PDB file of C-alpha atoms in Angstrom:
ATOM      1  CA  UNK V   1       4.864  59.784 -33.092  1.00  0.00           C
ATOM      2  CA  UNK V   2       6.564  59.542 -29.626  1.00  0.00           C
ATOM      3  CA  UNK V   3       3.177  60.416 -27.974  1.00  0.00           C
ATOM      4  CA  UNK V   4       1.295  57.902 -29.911  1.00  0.00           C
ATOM      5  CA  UNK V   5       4.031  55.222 -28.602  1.00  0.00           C
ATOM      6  CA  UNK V   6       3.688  56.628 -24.649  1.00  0.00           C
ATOM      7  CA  UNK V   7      -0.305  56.216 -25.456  1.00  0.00           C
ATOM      8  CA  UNK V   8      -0.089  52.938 -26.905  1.00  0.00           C
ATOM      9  CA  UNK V   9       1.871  51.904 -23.448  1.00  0.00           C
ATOM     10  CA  UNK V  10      -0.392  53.132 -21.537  1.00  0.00           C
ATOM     11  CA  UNK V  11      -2.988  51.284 -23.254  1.00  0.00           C
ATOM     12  CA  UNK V  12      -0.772  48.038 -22.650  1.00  0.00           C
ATOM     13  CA  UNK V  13      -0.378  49.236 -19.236  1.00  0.00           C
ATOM     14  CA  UNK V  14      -4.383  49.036 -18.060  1.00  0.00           C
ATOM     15  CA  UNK V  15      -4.789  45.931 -20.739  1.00  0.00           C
ATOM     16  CA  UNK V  16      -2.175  44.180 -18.739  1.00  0.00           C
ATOM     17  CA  UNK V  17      -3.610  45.504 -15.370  1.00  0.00           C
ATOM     18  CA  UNK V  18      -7.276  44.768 -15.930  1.00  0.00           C
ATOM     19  CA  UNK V  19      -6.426  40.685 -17.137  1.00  0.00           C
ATOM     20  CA  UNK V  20      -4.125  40.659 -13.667  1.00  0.00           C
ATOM     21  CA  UNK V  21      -7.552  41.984 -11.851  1.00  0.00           C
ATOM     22  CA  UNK V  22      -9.818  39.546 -13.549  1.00  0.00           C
ATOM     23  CA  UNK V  23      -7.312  36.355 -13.215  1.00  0.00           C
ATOM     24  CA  UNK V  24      -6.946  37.711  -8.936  1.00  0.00           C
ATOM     25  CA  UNK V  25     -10.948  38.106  -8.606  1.00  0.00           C
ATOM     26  CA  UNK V  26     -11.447  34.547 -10.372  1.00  0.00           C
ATOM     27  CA  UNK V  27      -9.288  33.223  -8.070  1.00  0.00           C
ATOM     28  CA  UNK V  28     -10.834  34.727  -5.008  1.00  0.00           C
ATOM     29  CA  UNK V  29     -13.866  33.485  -5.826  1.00  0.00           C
ATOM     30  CA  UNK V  30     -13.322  30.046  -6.923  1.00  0.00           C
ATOM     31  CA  UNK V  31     -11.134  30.107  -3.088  1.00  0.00           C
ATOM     32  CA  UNK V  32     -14.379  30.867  -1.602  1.00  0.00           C
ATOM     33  CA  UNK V  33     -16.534  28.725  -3.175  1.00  0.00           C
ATOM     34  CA  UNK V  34     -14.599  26.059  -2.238  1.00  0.00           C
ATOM     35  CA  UNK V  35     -14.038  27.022   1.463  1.00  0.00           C
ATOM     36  CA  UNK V  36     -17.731  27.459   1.651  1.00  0.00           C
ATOM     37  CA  UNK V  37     -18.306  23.846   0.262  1.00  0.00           C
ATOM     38  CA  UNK V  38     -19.178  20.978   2.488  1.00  0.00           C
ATOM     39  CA  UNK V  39     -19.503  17.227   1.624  1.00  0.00           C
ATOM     40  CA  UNK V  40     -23.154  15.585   1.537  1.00  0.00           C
ATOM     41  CA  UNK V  41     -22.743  12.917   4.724  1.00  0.00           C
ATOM     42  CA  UNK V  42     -23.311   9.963   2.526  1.00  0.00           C
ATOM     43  CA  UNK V  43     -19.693  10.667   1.204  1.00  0.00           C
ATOM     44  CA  UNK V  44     -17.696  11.551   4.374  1.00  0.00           C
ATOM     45  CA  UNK V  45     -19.458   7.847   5.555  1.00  0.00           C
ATOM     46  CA  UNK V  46     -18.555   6.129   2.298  1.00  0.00           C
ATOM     47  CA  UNK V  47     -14.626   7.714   2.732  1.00  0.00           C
ATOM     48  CA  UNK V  48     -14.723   6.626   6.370  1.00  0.00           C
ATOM     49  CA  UNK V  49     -15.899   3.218   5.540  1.00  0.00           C
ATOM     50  CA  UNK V  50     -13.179   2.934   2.627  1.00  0.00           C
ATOM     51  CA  UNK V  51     -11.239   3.835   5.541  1.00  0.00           C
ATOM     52  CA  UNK V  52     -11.807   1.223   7.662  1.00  0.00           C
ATOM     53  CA  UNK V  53     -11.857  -1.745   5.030  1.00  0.00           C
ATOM     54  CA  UNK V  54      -8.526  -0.234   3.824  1.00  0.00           C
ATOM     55  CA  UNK V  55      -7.569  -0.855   7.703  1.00  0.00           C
ATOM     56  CA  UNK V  56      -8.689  -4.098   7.233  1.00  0.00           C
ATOM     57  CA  UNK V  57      -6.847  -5.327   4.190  1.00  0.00           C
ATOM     58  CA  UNK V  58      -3.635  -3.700   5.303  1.00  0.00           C
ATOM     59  CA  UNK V  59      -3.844  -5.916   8.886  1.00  0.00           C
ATOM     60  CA  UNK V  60      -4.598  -9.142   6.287  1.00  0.00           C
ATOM     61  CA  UNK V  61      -1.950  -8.293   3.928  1.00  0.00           C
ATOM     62  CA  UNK V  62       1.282  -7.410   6.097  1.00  0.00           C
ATOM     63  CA  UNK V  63       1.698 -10.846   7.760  1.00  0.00           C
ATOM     64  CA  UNK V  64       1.517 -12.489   4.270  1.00  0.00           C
ATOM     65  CA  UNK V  65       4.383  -9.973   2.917  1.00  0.00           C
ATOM     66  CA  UNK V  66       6.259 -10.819   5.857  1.00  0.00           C
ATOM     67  CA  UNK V  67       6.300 -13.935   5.807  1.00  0.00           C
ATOM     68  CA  UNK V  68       7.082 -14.060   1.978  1.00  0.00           C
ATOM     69  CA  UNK V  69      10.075 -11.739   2.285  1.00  0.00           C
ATOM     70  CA  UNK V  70      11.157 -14.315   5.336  1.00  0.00           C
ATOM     71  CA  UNK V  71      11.250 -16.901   2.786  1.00  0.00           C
ATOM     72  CA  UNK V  72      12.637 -15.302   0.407  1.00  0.00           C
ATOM     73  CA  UNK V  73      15.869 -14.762   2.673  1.00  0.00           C
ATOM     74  CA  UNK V  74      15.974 -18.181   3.719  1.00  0.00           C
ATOM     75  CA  UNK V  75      15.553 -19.662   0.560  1.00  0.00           C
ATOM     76  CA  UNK V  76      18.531 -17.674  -0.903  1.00  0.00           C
ATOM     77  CA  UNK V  77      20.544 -18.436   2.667  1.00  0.00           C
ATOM     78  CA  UNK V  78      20.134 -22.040   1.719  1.00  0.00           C
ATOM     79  CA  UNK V  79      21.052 -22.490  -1.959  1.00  0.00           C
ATOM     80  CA  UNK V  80      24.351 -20.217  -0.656  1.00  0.00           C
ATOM     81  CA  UNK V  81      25.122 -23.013   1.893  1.00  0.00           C
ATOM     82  CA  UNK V  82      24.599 -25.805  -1.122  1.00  0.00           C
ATOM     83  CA  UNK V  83      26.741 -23.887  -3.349  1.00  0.00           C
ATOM     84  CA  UNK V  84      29.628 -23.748  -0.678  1.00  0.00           C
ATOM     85  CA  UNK V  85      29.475 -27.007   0.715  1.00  0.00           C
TER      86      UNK V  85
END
């Protein structure tokens, strides 16, 4: 009976080791098919023109937040002064 149990281990033993092999090559390959992929052009332009119009909206946008949080300050600096006075 012992034996039976050692061979049964060993059995467990390559099961175990030949799904750690198979998980290790699928990884390896999927890591090289992706570092072996390139982007058509027509996407690195589109991402680079996202790029720029994101640019864009941030250099619209800032001044406008700015000038809201600016407000915001002095309209609470004011109703403290009316409150006090």
């Amino acid at each position: 009976m012992k034996k039976r149990l050692e061979f049964l281990k060993f059995q467990n033993a390559q099961r175990a080791l030949a799904s750690g092999a198979v998980v290790i090559g699928g990884l390896v390959a999927s890591a090289s098919a992706h570092a072996a992929y390139t982007m058509p052009t027509v996407i690195t332009t589109m991402f680079t023109d996202m790029g720029e119009a994101w640019t864009q909206v941030e250099d619209l946008v800032w001044p406008i937040v700015g000038a809201v949080l600016i407000g915001i300050f002095v309209i609470r600096k004011v109703k403290q002064g009316a409150r006090q006075a």
